[in-house]
Short mmCIF file of C-alpha atoms in Angstrom, two decimals:
data_model
loop_
_atom_site.label_atom_id
_atom_site.label_comp_id
_atom_site.label_asym_id
_atom_site.label_seq_id
_atom_site.Cartn_x
_atom_site.Cartn_y
_atom_site.Cartn_z
CA UNK D 1 24.29 68.83 126.11
CA UNK D 2 22.71 71.67 127.90
CA UNK D 3 26.00 72.50 129.67
CA UNK D 4 27.65 72.61 126.33
CA UNK D 5 25.09 75.01 124.99
CA UNK D 6 25.46 77.20 127.99
CA UNK D 7 29.19 77.24 127.51
CA UNK D 8 28.99 78.18 123.89
CA UNK D 9 26.64 81.05 124.76
CA UNK D 10 29.17 82.21 127.28
CA UNK D 11 31.77 82.22 124.65
CA UNK D 12 30.02 85.15 123.19
CA UNK D 13 31.01 87.18 126.22
CA UNK D 14 34.79 86.46 125.77
CA UNK D 15 35.49 89.33 123.27
CA UNK D 16 33.72 91.86 125.36
CA UNK D 17 35.73 90.70 128.53
CA UNK D 18 38.89 90.90 126.68
CA UNK D 19 38.25 94.47 125.36
CA UNK D 20 37.09 95.63 128.78
CA UNK D 21 40.13 94.17 130.44
CA UNK D 22 42.75 95.42 128.09
CA UNK D 23 41.41 98.80 127.06
CA UNK D 24 39.91 99.83 130.32
CA UNK D 25 40.85 97.89 133.50
CA UNK D 26 44.44 97.01 132.87
CA UNK D 27 45.49 100.68 131.81
CA UNK D 28 43.74 102.19 134.85
CA UNK D 29 45.30 99.51 137.21
CA UNK D 30 48.61 100.09 135.61
CA UNK D 31 48.24 103.73 136.17
CA UNK D 32 47.36 103.37 139.78
CA UNK D 33 50.41 101.08 140.28
CA UNK D 34 52.67 103.55 138.51
CA UNK D 35 51.48 106.47 140.72
CA UNK D 36 52.82 104.51 143.68
CA UNK D 37 56.06 103.43 142.21
CA UNK D 38 59.51 104.80 141.42
CA UNK D 39 62.63 103.07 140.29
CA UNK D 40 63.24 101.66 143.79
CA UNK D 41 59.74 100.21 144.21
CA UNK D 42 56.88 101.45 146.28
CA UNK D 43 56.76 105.14 147.12
CA UNK D 44 54.36 107.90 148.14
CA UNK D 45 56.63 110.66 146.68
CA UNK D 46 54.38 111.50 143.74
CA UNK D 47 51.40 111.99 146.04
CA UNK D 48 53.55 114.11 148.34
CA UNK D 49 54.69 116.19 145.45
CA UNK D 50 51.17 116.70 144.14
CA UNK D 51 49.73 117.53 147.43
CA UNK D 52 52.56 119.87 148.60
CA UNK D 53 52.69 121.82 145.29
CA UNK D 54 50.60 125.03 145.59
CA UNK D 55 50.43 125.14 141.86
CA UNK D 56 48.88 121.69 141.49
CA UNK D 57 46.47 122.39 144.50
CA UNK D 58 45.42 125.63 142.82
CA UNK D 59 44.59 123.64 139.71
CA UNK D 60 42.27 121.30 141.71
CA UNK D 61 40.75 124.39 143.42
CA UNK D 62 39.93 125.99 140.10
CA UNK D 63 38.60 122.84 138.65
CA UNK D 64 36.34 122.25 141.77
CA UNK D 65 35.00 125.80 141.65
CA UNK D 66 34.47 125.70 137.93
CA UNK D 67 32.55 122.33 138.26
CA UNK D 68 30.51 123.22 141.22
CA UNK D 69 29.51 126.65 139.96
CA UNK D 70 28.75 125.51 136.31
CA UNK D 71 26.77 122.46 137.56
CA UNK D 72 24.72 124.66 140.02
CA UNK D 73 23.93 127.40 137.44
CA UNK D 74 23.10 124.88 134.74
CA UNK D 75 20.83 123.06 137.15
CA UNK D 76 18.94 126.10 138.47
CA UNK D 77 18.39 127.59 135.05
CA UNK D 78 17.32 124.27 133.64
CA UNK D 79 14.91 123.51 136.53
CA UNK D 80 12.98 126.66 135.58
CA UNK D 81 13.42 126.00 131.82
CA UNK D 82 12.09 122.49 131.96
CA UNK D 83 9.30 123.64 134.22
CA UNK D 84 8.28 126.08 131.54
CA UNK D 85 8.33 123.25 128.92
CA UNK D 86 5.61 121.44 130.97
CA UNK D 87 3.20 124.18 129.83
CA UNK D 88 3.45 123.11 126.25
CA UNK D 89 1.83 120.17 124.50
CA UNK D 90 3.80 116.94 123.89
CA UNK D 91 4.69 117.56 120.28
CA UNK D 92 6.18 120.98 121.09
CA UNK D 93 8.04 119.60 124.08
CA UNK D 94 9.59 116.90 121.83
CA UNK D 95 10.67 119.52 119.30
CA UNK D 96 12.26 121.67 122.10
CA UNK D 97 14.17 118.46 123.29
CA UNK D 98 15.33 117.78 119.83
CA UNK D 99 16.68 121.43 119.57
CA UNK D 100 18.40 121.06 122.89
CA UNK D 101 19.95 117.62 121.73
CA UNK D 102 21.20 119.40 118.64
CA UNK D 103 23.63 121.33 120.82
CA UNK D 104 24.62 118.45 123.10
CA UNK D 105 27.42 117.33 120.89
CA UNK D 106 28.66 121.02 120.67
CA UNK D 107 31.46 120.92 123.15
CA UNK D 108 35.33 120.78 123.35
CA UNK D 109 37.33 122.51 120.69
CA UNK D 110 34.57 123.58 118.27
CA UNK D 111 32.60 125.16 121.29
CA UNK D 112 35.78 127.04 122.41
CA UNK D 113 36.08 128.45 118.92
CA UNK D 114 32.51 129.53 118.80
CA UNK D 115 33.02 131.45 122.07
CA UNK D 116 36.22 132.96 120.64
CA UNK D 117 34.03 134.25 117.75
CA UNK D 118 31.57 135.77 120.20
CA UNK D 119 33.76 137.02 123.06
CA UNK D 120 37.32 136.63 121.94
CA UNK D 121 39.78 139.62 121.64
CA UNK D 122 38.08 140.51 118.39
CA UNK D 123 34.78 138.73 118.94
CA UNK D 124 31.35 139.86 117.86
CA UNK D 125 30.32 141.17 121.33
CA UNK D 126 33.72 142.47 122.21
CA UNK D 127 33.58 144.69 119.09
CA UNK D 128 30.02 145.78 119.58
CA UNK D 129 30.65 146.78 123.09
CA UNK D 130 33.88 148.67 122.10
CA UNK D 131 32.02 150.60 119.57
CA UNK D 132 29.53 151.73 122.13
CA UNK D 133 32.51 152.77 124.25
CA UNK D 134 31.97 150.15 126.91
CA UNK D 135 34.76 148.31 128.50
CA UNK D 136 33.53 145.30 130.50
CA UNK D 137 37.06 144.25 131.35
CA UNK D 138 35.87 140.80 130.75
CA UNK D 139 38.33 138.17 129.39
CA UNK D 140 37.22 134.91 127.71
CA UNK D 141 40.59 133.46 128.57
CA UNK D 142 39.97 133.51 132.30
CA UNK D 143 37.93 131.67 135.04
CA UNK D 144 34.73 133.61 134.20
CA UNK D 145 35.12 133.01 130.45
CA UNK D 146 35.65 129.23 130.98
CA UNK D 147 32.49 129.33 133.23
CA UNK D 148 30.42 130.58 130.33
CA UNK D 149 31.69 127.78 128.14
CA UNK D 150 31.20 125.18 130.92
CA UNK D 151 27.57 126.35 131.49
CA UNK D 152 27.00 126.11 127.72
CA UNK D 153 27.96 122.33 127.55
CA UNK D 154 26.19 121.59 130.79
CA UNK D 155 22.85 122.95 129.70
CA UNK D 156 21.68 120.29 127.07
CA UNK D 157 22.82 117.59 129.30
CA UNK D 158 20.97 119.02 132.39
CA UNK D 159 17.82 119.39 130.24
CA UNK D 160 18.02 115.84 128.96
CA UNK D 161 18.51 114.44 132.43
CA UNK D 162 15.86 116.65 134.18
CA UNK D 163 13.09 116.26 131.59
CA UNK D 164 12.09 112.70 132.39
CA UNK D 165 12.44 113.46 136.15
CA UNK D 166 9.75 116.21 135.84
CA UNK D 167 7.36 114.00 133.95
CA UNK D 168 7.19 111.88 137.08
CA UNK D 169 5.21 114.65 138.80
CA UNK D 170 1.68 113.91 137.89
CA UNK D 171 -1.18 116.36 137.25
CA UNK D 172 -3.37 114.55 139.71
CA UNK D 173 -1.06 115.32 142.57
CA UNK D 174 -1.19 118.89 141.85
CA UNK D 175 -5.04 118.84 141.55
CA UNK D 176 -5.27 116.96 144.84
CA UNK D 177 -2.96 119.45 146.63
CA UNK D 178 -5.01 122.34 145.10
CA UNK D 179 -8.22 120.80 146.29
CA UNK D 180 -6.83 120.45 149.82
CA UNK D 181 -5.94 124.25 149.57
CA UNK D 182 -2.20 124.32 148.81
CA UNK D 183 -0.95 127.17 146.66
CA UNK D 184 1.37 126.34 143.68
CA UNK D 185 4.37 127.42 145.72
CA UNK D 186 3.27 125.22 148.65
CA UNK D 187 2.91 122.27 146.34
CA UNK D 188 6.42 122.68 145.00
CA UNK D 189 7.92 123.30 148.35
CA UNK D 190 6.22 120.32 150.27
CA UNK D 191 5.56 117.81 147.56
CA UNK D 192 7.12 118.60 144.15
CA UNK D 193 10.76 119.32 145.03
CA UNK D 194 11.05 116.58 147.73
CA UNK D 195 10.06 114.06 145.16
CA UNK D 196 12.34 115.59 142.56
CA UNK D 197 15.26 115.84 144.88
CA UNK D 198 17.01 112.38 144.31
CA UNK D 199 16.87 113.00 140.66
CA UNK D 200 18.18 116.55 141.01
CA UNK D 201 20.98 115.31 143.34
CA UNK D 202 21.95 112.58 140.91
CA UNK D 203 21.88 115.09 137.93
CA UNK D 204 24.15 117.36 139.92
CA UNK D 205 26.69 114.62 140.52
CA UNK D 206 26.84 113.79 136.79
CA UNK D 207 27.29 117.51 135.85
CA UNK D 208 30.05 117.80 138.43
CA UNK D 209 31.81 114.89 137.01
CA UNK D 210 31.29 115.99 133.54
CA UNK D 211 32.95 119.38 134.30
CA UNK D 212 35.80 117.88 136.41
CA UNK D 213 36.91 115.68 133.46
CA UNK D 214 36.57 118.26 130.81
CA UNK D 215 39.75 119.12 129.09
CA UNK D 216 39.40 120.16 125.45
CA UNK D 217 37.66 123.54 125.76
CA UNK D 218 40.03 124.93 128.35
CA UNK D 219 43.03 123.50 126.30
CA UNK D 220 41.74 124.99 123.00
CA UNK D 221 41.23 128.31 124.71
CA UNK D 222 44.30 128.77 126.65
CA UNK D 223 46.72 125.96 125.83
CA UNK D 224 48.27 124.72 128.96
CA UNK D 225 48.21 128.11 130.55
CA UNK D 226 44.95 128.06 132.54
CA UNK D 227 45.50 126.02 135.62
CA UNK D 228 42.93 123.18 135.93
CA UNK D 229 43.57 119.68 137.27
CA UNK D 230 42.78 118.05 133.87
CA UNK D 231 45.17 120.51 132.09
CA UNK D 232 48.06 119.70 134.54
CA UNK D 233 47.57 116.04 133.91
CA UNK D 234 47.65 116.69 130.10
CA UNK D 235 50.79 118.71 130.13
CA UNK D 236 52.65 116.43 132.53
CA UNK D 237 51.91 113.38 130.44
CA UNK D 238 52.59 114.90 127.01
CA UNK D 239 55.25 117.46 127.92
CA UNK D 240 58.14 116.77 125.48
CA UNK D 241 60.82 118.14 127.71
CA UNK D 242 59.34 117.80 131.34
CA UNK D 243 57.06 114.85 131.00
CA UNK D 244 56.51 113.44 134.51
CA UNK D 245 54.16 110.50 133.83
CA UNK D 246 54.20 109.22 137.46
CA UNK D 247 53.12 112.70 138.81
CA UNK D 248 50.51 112.73 136.06
CA UNK D 249 49.37 109.41 137.20
CA UNK D 250 49.11 110.49 140.81
CA UNK D 251 47.11 113.58 139.83
CA UNK D 252 44.84 111.51 137.69
CA UNK D 253 44.14 109.06 140.53
CA UNK D 254 43.38 112.06 142.93
CA UNK D 255 40.91 113.41 140.30
CA UNK D 256 39.26 109.98 140.03
CA UNK D 257 39.06 109.69 143.85
CA UNK D 258 37.36 113.24 143.97
CA UNK D 259 34.74 112.04 141.38
CA UNK D 260 34.14 108.83 143.24
CA UNK D 261 33.70 110.68 146.59
CA UNK D 262 31.19 113.14 144.80
CA UNK D 263 29.25 110.01 143.57
CA UNK D 264 29.16 108.29 146.90
CA UNK D 265 28.09 111.50 148.63
CA UNK D 266 25.13 111.97 146.30
CA UNK D 267 24.25 108.25 146.57
CA UNK D 268 24.07 108.64 150.33
CA UNK D 269 22.06 111.87 150.07
CA UNK D 270 19.60 110.28 147.83
CA UNK D 271 19.18 107.18 150.15
CA UNK D 272 18.65 109.53 153.10
CA UNK D 273 15.86 111.59 151.30
CA UNK D 274 14.10 108.38 150.23
CA UNK D 275 14.24 107.27 153.95
CA UNK D 276 12.95 110.65 155.19
CA UNK D 277 10.24 110.61 152.55
CA UNK D 278 8.98 107.21 153.54
CA UNK D 279 8.92 108.16 157.25
CA UNK D 280 6.41 111.02 156.67
CA UNK T 1 5.97 132.43 137.89
CA UNK T 2 4.81 130.86 134.64
CA UNK T 3 5.88 133.89 132.68
CA UNK T 4 9.18 134.05 134.44
CA UNK T 5 10.03 130.47 133.62
CA UNK T 6 9.13 130.82 129.91
CA UNK T 7 11.29 133.85 129.76
CA UNK T 8 14.08 131.68 131.27
CA UNK T 9 13.45 128.95 128.66
CA UNK T 10 13.74 131.58 125.88
CA UNK T 11 16.92 132.88 127.45
CA UNK T 12 18.33 129.27 127.49
CA UNK T 13 17.37 128.94 123.74
CA UNK T 14 19.17 132.26 122.91
CA UNK T 15 22.29 131.25 124.81
CA UNK T 16 22.47 127.98 123.12
CA UNK T 17 21.83 129.39 119.62
CA UNK T 18 24.13 132.44 119.73
CA UNK T 19 27.51 130.77 119.42
CA UNK T 20 26.14 128.54 116.51
CA UNK T 21 24.82 131.50 114.64
CA UNK T 22 27.94 133.67 115.27
CA UNK T 23 30.13 130.82 113.99
CA UNK T 24 27.94 130.17 110.89
CA UNK T 25 27.85 133.89 110.04
CA UNK T 26 31.69 134.11 110.39
CA UNK T 27 32.16 131.06 108.11
CA UNK T 28 30.29 132.91 105.27
CA UNK T 29 31.70 136.40 105.83
CA UNK T 30 34.33 138.22 103.83
CA UNK T 31 35.84 140.70 106.11
CA UNK T 32 34.96 141.06 109.81
CA UNK T 33 37.52 142.68 111.93
CA UNK T 34 36.34 146.11 112.67
CA UNK T 35 32.69 146.32 112.03
CA UNK T 36 29.96 144.69 114.07
CA UNK T 37 28.31 142.87 111.20
CA UNK T 38 30.41 141.24 108.40
CA UNK T 39 31.17 143.56 105.27
CA UNK T 40 29.95 140.85 102.79
CA UNK T 41 29.03 137.26 102.40
CA UNK T 42 30.96 134.53 100.50
CA UNK T 43 31.28 130.80 99.98
CA UNK T 44 35.00 131.06 99.57
CA UNK T 45 36.03 129.62 103.04
CA UNK T 46 33.80 126.52 102.70
CA UNK T 47 35.10 126.08 99.15
CA UNK T 48 38.63 126.44 100.22
CA UNK T 49 38.10 123.97 103.05
CA UNK T 50 36.77 121.28 100.91
CA UNK T 51 39.58 121.83 98.29
CA UNK T 52 42.15 121.42 101.13
CA UNK T 53 43.23 117.66 100.90
CA UNK T 54 44.54 117.91 104.39
CA UNK T 55 40.95 118.55 105.62
CA UNK T 56 39.40 115.86 103.43
CA UNK T 57 41.84 113.39 104.59
CA UNK T 58 41.31 114.34 108.30
CA UNK T 59 37.57 113.94 107.72
CA UNK T 60 38.13 110.52 106.27
CA UNK T 61 40.21 109.55 109.27
CA UNK T 62 37.60 110.65 111.68
CA UNK T 63 34.86 108.78 109.89
CA UNK T 64 37.17 105.78 109.70
CA UNK T 65 38.12 105.80 113.28
CA UNK T 66 34.66 106.71 114.78
CA UNK T 67 32.83 104.40 112.39
CA UNK T 68 35.28 101.55 112.86
CA UNK T 69 34.94 101.70 116.69
CA UNK T 70 31.11 101.75 116.47
CA UNK T 71 31.22 98.82 114.03
CA UNK T 72 33.43 96.86 116.34
CA UNK T 73 31.36 97.58 119.28
CA UNK T 74 28.18 96.38 117.41
CA UNK T 75 30.11 93.15 116.44
CA UNK T 76 31.60 92.27 119.88
CA UNK T 77 29.62 94.18 122.61
CA UNK T 78 25.99 94.01 121.29
CA UNK T 79 26.02 90.18 121.30
CA UNK T 80 27.38 90.18 124.88
CA UNK T 81 24.50 92.53 125.85
CA UNK T 82 22.04 90.27 124.14
CA UNK T 83 23.34 87.27 125.90
CA UNK T 84 23.33 88.75 129.45
CA UNK T 85 19.93 90.55 129.11
CA UNK T 86 18.16 87.47 127.67
CA UNK T 87 19.91 84.45 129.36
CA UNK T 88 22.04 85.64 132.34
CA UNK T 89 20.10 88.31 134.04
CA UNK T 90 21.94 87.64 137.15
CA UNK T 91 25.08 88.97 135.62
CA UNK T 92 23.44 92.19 134.60
CA UNK T 93 24.45 94.11 137.73
CA UNK T 94 28.04 93.35 136.91
CA UNK T 95 27.48 94.55 133.43
CA UNK T 96 25.83 97.82 134.79
CA UNK T 97 28.68 98.34 137.05
CA UNK T 98 31.19 98.33 134.18
CA UNK T 99 28.88 100.69 132.25
CA UNK T 100 28.89 103.22 135.18
CA UNK T 101 32.61 102.97 135.49
CA UNK T 102 33.23 103.65 131.74
CA UNK T 103 30.83 106.59 131.87
CA UNK T 104 32.42 107.91 134.92
CA UNK T 105 36.08 107.87 134.00
CA UNK T 106 36.90 110.77 131.76
CA UNK T 107 39.22 110.65 128.76
CA UNK T 108 41.89 112.63 130.48
CA UNK T 109 42.23 109.84 133.16
CA UNK T 110 42.08 107.04 130.55
CA UNK T 111 44.64 108.69 128.42
CA UNK T 112 47.24 108.59 131.26
CA UNK T 113 46.61 104.86 131.77
CA UNK T 114 46.88 104.20 128.05
CA UNK T 115 50.00 106.06 127.52
CA UNK T 116 51.57 104.36 130.57
CA UNK T 117 50.57 100.94 129.65
CA UNK T 118 50.83 100.74 125.83
CA UNK T 119 53.90 102.93 125.26
CA UNK T 120 55.99 99.97 126.47
CA UNK T 121 54.33 97.52 124.17
CA UNK T 122 54.47 97.06 120.41
CA UNK T 123 50.73 97.73 119.88
CA UNK T 124 50.46 100.92 117.72
CA UNK T 125 48.97 103.73 119.85
CA UNK T 126 46.20 104.32 117.30
CA UNK T 127 44.97 100.75 117.84
CA UNK T 128 44.93 101.48 121.65
CA UNK T 129 42.85 104.46 121.05
CA UNK T 130 40.51 102.40 118.77
CA UNK T 131 40.24 99.82 121.54
CA UNK T 132 39.25 102.48 124.15
CA UNK T 133 36.72 103.98 121.75
CA UNK T 134 35.03 100.58 121.38
CA UNK T 135 34.61 100.37 125.13
CA UNK T 136 33.87 104.06 125.79
CA UNK T 137 30.61 103.91 123.73
CA UNK T 138 29.42 101.06 126.11
CA UNK T 139 26.91 103.30 127.94
CA UNK T 140 25.12 104.38 124.86
CA UNK T 141 25.06 100.92 123.21
CA UNK T 142 23.97 99.32 126.40
CA UNK T 143 21.08 101.76 127.05
CA UNK T 144 19.84 101.55 123.47
CA UNK T 145 20.16 97.77 123.15
CA UNK T 146 18.65 96.98 126.67
CA UNK T 147 15.67 99.38 126.18
CA UNK T 148 14.64 97.99 122.93
CA UNK T 149 15.04 94.37 124.14
CA UNK T 150 12.67 95.21 127.04
CA UNK T 151 10.24 97.00 124.83
CA UNK T 152 9.89 94.11 122.47
CA UNK T 153 10.04 91.54 125.31
CA UNK T 154 13.07 89.90 123.88
CA UNK T 155 13.11 86.61 125.87
CA UNK T 156 9.44 85.76 125.07
CA UNK T 157 9.97 86.59 121.46
CA UNK T 158 13.02 84.29 121.15
CA UNK T 159 11.16 81.45 123.13
CA UNK T 160 8.16 81.78 120.78
CA UNK T 161 10.28 81.68 117.63
CA UNK T 162 12.15 78.61 118.92
CA UNK T 163 8.82 76.93 119.87
CA UNK T 164 7.65 77.42 116.32
CA UNK T 165 10.74 75.56 115.13
CA UNK T 166 13.33 78.19 114.54
CA UNK T 167 16.93 77.58 115.60
CA UNK T 168 18.46 80.02 118.12
CA UNK T 169 20.47 81.66 115.39
CA UNK T 170 17.40 81.94 113.06
CA UNK T 171 15.22 83.23 115.76
CA UNK T 172 17.84 85.78 116.56
CA UNK T 173 18.51 86.90 112.96
CA UNK T 174 15.00 86.89 111.58
CA UNK T 175 12.86 87.84 114.64
CA UNK T 176 14.87 89.52 117.33
CA UNK T 177 17.29 91.53 115.38
CA UNK T 178 14.73 93.19 113.12
CA UNK T 179 12.59 94.20 116.07
CA UNK T 180 15.43 95.80 118.01
CA UNK T 181 17.13 97.27 114.96
CA UNK T 182 15.69 100.86 115.26
CA UNK T 183 16.95 101.21 118.87
CA UNK T 184 20.31 99.74 117.89
CA UNK T 185 20.63 102.18 114.96
CA UNK T 186 19.93 105.11 117.10
CA UNK T 187 22.61 103.91 119.73
CA UNK T 188 25.15 103.54 116.89
CA UNK T 189 24.48 107.04 115.58
CA UNK T 190 24.72 108.59 118.92
CA UNK T 191 27.95 106.69 119.67
CA UNK T 192 29.42 107.75 116.24
CA UNK T 193 28.60 111.46 116.96
CA UNK T 194 30.16 111.28 120.39
CA UNK T 195 33.41 109.67 119.09
CA UNK T 196 33.50 112.14 116.00
CA UNK T 197 33.84 114.94 118.62
CA UNK T 198 36.46 113.35 120.69
CA UNK T 199 39.66 115.13 121.20
CA UNK T 200 41.40 114.27 124.40
CA UNK T 201 42.36 110.71 123.75
CA UNK T 202 43.39 111.13 120.20
CA UNK T 203 45.31 114.32 120.86
CA UNK T 204 47.34 113.25 123.94
CA UNK T 205 47.66 109.55 123.03
CA UNK T 206 48.43 109.81 119.25
CA UNK T 207 48.50 113.46 118.44
CA UNK T 208 49.11 114.90 114.96
CA UNK T 209 50.43 111.50 113.61
CA UNK T 210 46.83 110.66 113.03
CA UNK T 211 45.15 113.94 112.19
CA UNK T 212 41.35 113.89 112.82
CA UNK T 213 38.96 116.72 112.14
CA UNK T 214 39.24 117.80 115.78
CA UNK T 215 43.03 117.94 115.61
CA UNK T 216 43.00 119.76 112.26
CA UNK T 217 40.58 122.28 113.85
CA UNK T 218 42.92 122.75 116.69
CA UNK T 219 45.75 123.57 114.32
CA UNK T 220 43.60 126.03 112.38
CA UNK T 221 42.35 127.77 115.47
CA UNK T 222 45.31 130.17 115.83
CA UNK T 223 46.13 130.43 112.20
CA UNK T 224 42.92 131.06 110.24
CA UNK T 225 39.64 132.20 111.87
CA UNK T 226 37.60 131.88 108.79
CA UNK T 227 38.82 128.40 107.94
CA UNK T 228 38.31 127.33 111.56
CA UNK T 229 34.79 128.60 111.56
CA UNK T 230 34.08 126.83 108.22
CA UNK T 231 35.29 123.54 109.93
CA UNK T 232 33.03 124.11 112.94
CA UNK T 233 30.05 124.96 110.64
CA UNK T 234 30.58 121.70 108.67
CA UNK T 235 30.80 119.99 112.08
CA UNK T 236 27.61 121.46 113.42
CA UNK T 237 25.68 120.55 110.25
CA UNK T 238 26.93 116.91 110.45
CA UNK T 239 25.85 116.74 114.09
CA UNK T 240 22.56 118.27 113.22
CA UNK T 241 21.80 115.72 110.52
CA UNK T 242 22.72 112.94 112.84
CA UNK T 243 20.47 114.26 115.65
CA UNK T 244 17.63 114.68 113.25
CA UNK T 245 17.95 111.20 111.82
CA UNK T 246 17.99 109.83 115.43
CA UNK T 247 14.82 111.78 116.47
CA UNK T 248 12.96 110.53 113.24
CA UNK T 249 14.03 106.89 113.70
CA UNK T 250 13.02 106.94 117.39
CA UNK T 251 9.63 108.48 116.56
CA UNK T 252 8.95 105.80 113.95
CA UNK T 253 10.00 103.01 116.29
CA UNK T 254 7.62 104.35 118.97
CA UNK T 255 4.85 104.39 116.44
CA UNK T 256 5.67 100.76 115.55
CA UNK T 257 5.34 99.53 119.12
CA UNK T 258 2.13 101.36 119.59
CA UNK T 259 0.55 99.80 116.62
#
């Protein structure tokens, strides 16, 4: 009787398991297999092609640089901004968080368009600067233009992730450190930041992955012209004339591997800091 | 130091607000090609947009697709989360592993897998996208459901109700579900807003055969700036409303557990 009930409860898991299998695991495994195969069977040629093409490697380089820089800038700026938030009362902080959340869904195609309105060829700022006679020789449709957009969609996510980490720092610790003669700077250097570090490292990884996988903004802005790993995948899988789905699969696998390595690195770093902290 | 960080916070606010205000202004301006500020204000673009059946249909498709996916994941995934959190906690680490995987793999990678696998089958591609949507909101649904189950101490609540003579299904429907409802509602709204903005999968896997708001916006991007800004304005307003509703429900739910 009890066994039967347990079984009937387990039945509830079946639809979930099926969905997960057919709409997540199987497509990914199939992609992995297809990246290693051609009409004759097993092959490494797609990886050879991807890794020996300077064009594809350049795409990876651009993606990596864009992801690391945008994650770093968003992290540093948000660390300061969220620190400033701690000076306000809780209702004010909550309101600020809601405002930040309002922009968290503002990404992809709509965001790219908003930046075109601001900084595009006949954008608000572009025209304003022109009328002052300034020429910044800045192009939205370039690496630095994309960086501005990437920083934009990283910011609300960073704030959302850092806010709870900060609230882990308790006022008593600051008071205790101050009583023992530590300056505010010394407190943050010796106590605050080491405690925050695992959270910061984890946040950085999420931001890095978030930018590495981003596709829509760059696509909306430059079509398939700007060379990013995600854009290469998109144009190789959807190209009507030159679709090379096996090559796209290989690049997608490489992108996935980079993201997994990033996650493992940060995991290792977090474990190491925890160990170092407990040794002190 | 304090002043410097507050200036930084204000700068963040300005940076986040500027593109929104510029787009909104553009959506209501008559001519804006040579001057710094628009020459006049008008409702023409918004009106044109809502008279365009193509937009209205695209909006309907977006709501149908995102709403349908959220509904399916509430029907099929939420019960699974309930069962695992309440009765099989030893499975939970496997479940969490799938949540992390789903969160980590971006749409661009998944779309390759989908196209490779399903283009050879007879399943319509739009259903493949729907299936991935149902799975891709797993992180939000899981987080919301699990947190509210923990907050109300779901297992004890179920046991108490059963001890008082309720059947498992009754206890679930009349005691547990109302208690976790606010958290679930917020998770559903969050999932909906994430899916409503999804572009990569729907564009690469299905394309213009199923025109959603995002795909419609993409097609207007190069042809009409004013219409595009009207679309983005409507999108921002909708997301704003959803965020506010989520904030209000979360606050109310917090007040309930405190009382």
